[in-house]
Coordinates of C-alpha atoms and ligand atoms in Angstrom, one line a residue:
M1 CA 4.8 21.9 16.9
T2 CA 3.4 25.1 18.4
G3 CA -0.1 26.0 17.5
K4 CA -1.1 22.7 16.0
H5 CA -0.8 20.3 19.0
T6 CA -2.3 19.8 22.4
L7 CA -2.4 17.1 25.1
M8 CA -5.6 15.3 25.9
L9 CA -6.0 13.1 29.0
I10 CA -9.0 10.8 29.5
K11 CA -9.3 10.6 33.2
P12 CA -9.8 7.5 35.4
N13 CA -13.6 7.9 35.8
A14 CA -14.2 8.0 32.0
V15 CA -11.8 5.0 31.4
K16 CA -13.5 3.0 34.2
N17 CA -16.9 3.8 32.8
G18 CA -15.9 2.6 29.3
Y19 CA -16.2 6.0 27.6
A20 CA -12.6 6.1 26.3
H21 CA -13.4 4.8 22.8
E22 CA -16.4 7.1 22.5
I23 CA -14.3 10.1 23.4
F24 CA -11.6 9.1 20.9
L25 CA -14.3 8.9 18.3
M26 CA -15.6 12.4 19.2
V27 CA -12.1 13.7 18.8
H28 CA -11.6 11.9 15.5
N29 CA -15.0 13.1 14.2
N30 CA -14.2 16.7 15.0
G31 CA -11.2 16.7 12.7
F32 CA -8.3 16.1 15.1
K33 CA -5.5 13.7 14.2
I34 CA -4.5 11.4 17.0
L35 CA -0.7 11.5 16.6
A36 CA 0.1 9.3 19.5
Q37 CA -1.7 7.7 22.4
K38 CA -1.0 5.5 25.4
K39 CA -2.8 4.0 28.4
L40 CA -1.0 4.3 31.7
Q41 CA -1.5 4.8 35.4
L42 CA 0.1 7.8 37.0
S43 CA 2.1 7.4 40.3
E44 CA 1.5 9.9 43.1
R45 CA 4.7 11.7 42.3
E46 CA 3.9 12.0 38.6
A47 CA 0.4 13.3 39.3
Q48 CA 1.8 15.9 41.7
A49 CA 4.4 16.9 39.1
F50 CA 1.9 17.2 36.3
Y51 CA -0.5 19.3 38.3
R52 CA 2.2 21.3 40.2
V53 CA 0.6 24.7 39.2
H54 CA -2.3 23.6 41.5
A55 CA -0.1 22.6 44.5
G56 CA -1.5 24.3 47.6
K57 CA -5.0 24.6 46.3
P58 CA -7.8 23.0 48.4
F59 CA -8.6 20.5 45.7
F60 CA -5.0 19.5 45.0
Q61 CA -4.7 16.3 47.2
G62 CA -8.1 15.1 46.0
L63 CA -7.1 15.8 42.4
V64 CA -3.9 13.7 42.8
E65 CA -5.8 10.9 44.5
F66 CA -8.3 10.8 41.7
M67 CA -5.8 11.0 38.9
T68 CA -3.8 8.1 40.4
S69 CA -7.0 6.0 41.1
G70 CA -6.9 4.0 37.8
P71 CA -5.6 3.9 34.2
I72 CA -5.9 7.0 32.0
Y73 CA -5.2 7.7 28.3
A74 CA -2.8 10.4 27.2
A75 CA -2.9 11.5 23.6
V76 CA -1.3 14.0 21.3
L77 CA -3.9 15.8 19.2
E78 CA -3.1 17.6 16.0
K79 CA -5.3 20.3 14.4
E80 CA -4.9 24.0 13.5
N81 CA -5.4 26.0 16.6
A82 CA -5.4 22.7 18.6
V83 CA -5.4 24.1 22.2
T84 CA -8.5 26.3 21.6
E85 CA -10.3 23.7 19.4
W86 CA -9.8 20.9 22.0
R87 CA -10.9 23.2 24.9
T88 CA -14.0 24.1 23.0
L89 CA -14.8 20.4 22.3
M90 CA -14.1 19.5 26.0
G91 CA -16.4 22.1 27.4
A92 CA -16.2 24.0 30.7
T93 CA -14.3 22.5 33.6
D94 CA -17.5 22.4 35.6
P95 CA -19.8 20.0 33.7
A96 CA -22.8 21.9 34.9
K97 CA -21.6 24.9 32.8
A98 CA -20.5 22.8 29.8
A99 CA -22.2 23.4 26.5
E100 CA -24.4 20.8 24.8
G101 CA -22.4 18.5 22.6
T102 CA -19.2 18.8 24.5
V103 CA -17.3 15.9 26.0
R104 CA -17.8 17.1 29.5
K105 CA -21.5 17.7 29.1
K106 CA -21.8 14.0 28.0
Y107 CA -19.2 12.3 30.2
A108 CA -18.2 14.4 33.2
E109 CA -19.6 13.7 36.7
S110 CA -18.3 16.7 38.6
V111 CA -15.6 19.4 38.6
Q112 CA -13.1 16.9 39.9
H113 CA -14.4 13.9 37.9
N114 CA -14.6 15.9 34.7
A115 CA -13.6 13.1 32.3
V116 CA -10.9 14.8 30.3
H117 CA -8.0 17.3 30.4
G118 CA -6.6 19.7 27.8
S119 CA -3.6 22.0 27.8
D120 CA -4.5 25.6 28.4
S121 CA -1.8 27.3 26.2
D122 CA 0.6 26.4 23.4
E123 CA 3.5 26.6 25.8
N124 CA 1.9 24.3 28.3
A125 CA 0.8 21.9 25.5
L126 CA 4.5 21.4 24.6
N127 CA 5.5 20.8 28.2
E128 CA 2.5 18.5 28.8
I129 CA 3.1 16.5 25.6
F130 CA 6.7 15.9 26.5
F131 CA 5.7 15.0 30.1
F132 CA 4.0 11.9 28.6
F133 CA 5.7 11.2 25.3
S134 CA 9.2 11.1 24.0
A135 CA 10.1 13.0 20.9
R136 CA 10.7 9.6 19.1
E137 CA 7.2 8.4 19.9
I138 CA 5.7 11.6 18.3
V139 CA 8.0 11.8 15.3
N140 CA 7.7 8.2 14.5
A141 CA 3.9 8.5 14.6
G142 CA 4.2 10.8 11.6
G143 CA 0.5 11.1 11.0
D144 CA -2.8 9.8 12.1
I145 CA -2.4 6.7 14.2
Y146 CA -6.1 6.4 14.9
Q147 CA -6.4 2.8 16.1
L148 CA -9.9 2.2 17.5
H149 CA -9.4 -1.6 17.4
D150 CA -6.4 -1.3 19.7
I151 CA -8.2 1.0 22.0
L152 CA -11.2 -1.3 22.2
K153 CA -8.9 -4.3 22.7
N154 CA -7.2 -2.6 25.6
E155 CA -10.6 -1.8 27.2
Q156 CA -11.5 -5.5 27.5
Ligands
CMP201 P1 -8.1 19.8 34.5 O1 -8.5 20.4 33.2 O2 -7.5 18.5 34.4 O3 -7.1 20.8 35.2 C1 -7.0 20.9 36.6 C2 -8.0 20.1 37.3 O4 -8.3 20.4 38.7 C3 -9.4 20.3 36.6 O5 -9.4 19.7 35.4 C4 -10.3 19.7 37.6 O6 -10.4 18.3 37.5 C5 -9.6 20.0 38.9 N1 -10.3 21.2 39.6 C6 -10.2 22.4 39.2 N2 -11.0 23.2 40.1 C7 -11.4 22.3 41.0 C8 -12.3 22.5 42.1 N3 -12.7 23.7 42.5 N4 -12.6 21.4 42.9 C9 -12.1 20.2 42.5 N5 -11.3 20.0 41.4 C10 -11.0 21.0 40.7

């Protein structure tokens, strides 16, 4: 899957504010296939494990608390050069520095409450995808499973 896939998370603030379906639409309209997606709430241990590269940083505990504070969406995105393409569409980590038209410019509130996550390399993309999804879920998807109706239904 290397090169064509990345992991997207829609973070608790964006889900809580009702932006998830608009973010999925932006992703879809920018030429990504949504190969698999699920809504879930991370446990403290899972959030610590997912963000383990940041363990020990001053913002780590706050990041874990925030990421476990409510439901998130995890999704496998497919496009040529997916990691870079999704990072470009996301915008800078700090929304104050995010370019016009990016997801974070529109929906992020702060560096911590920055609406979305994206893998930062092909290697991390594979690890992060398999953190959230089993191989069967991805293989069985087999193509675009863009299901706005289901997403909207789950938001009710
Ligand atoms: P994300 O792309 O999910 O990867 C790591 C996250 O840590 C990042 O988005 C931010 O939400 C958070 N983060 C990074 N730097 C800081 C910071 N200086 N203060 C608070 N949170 C941060």
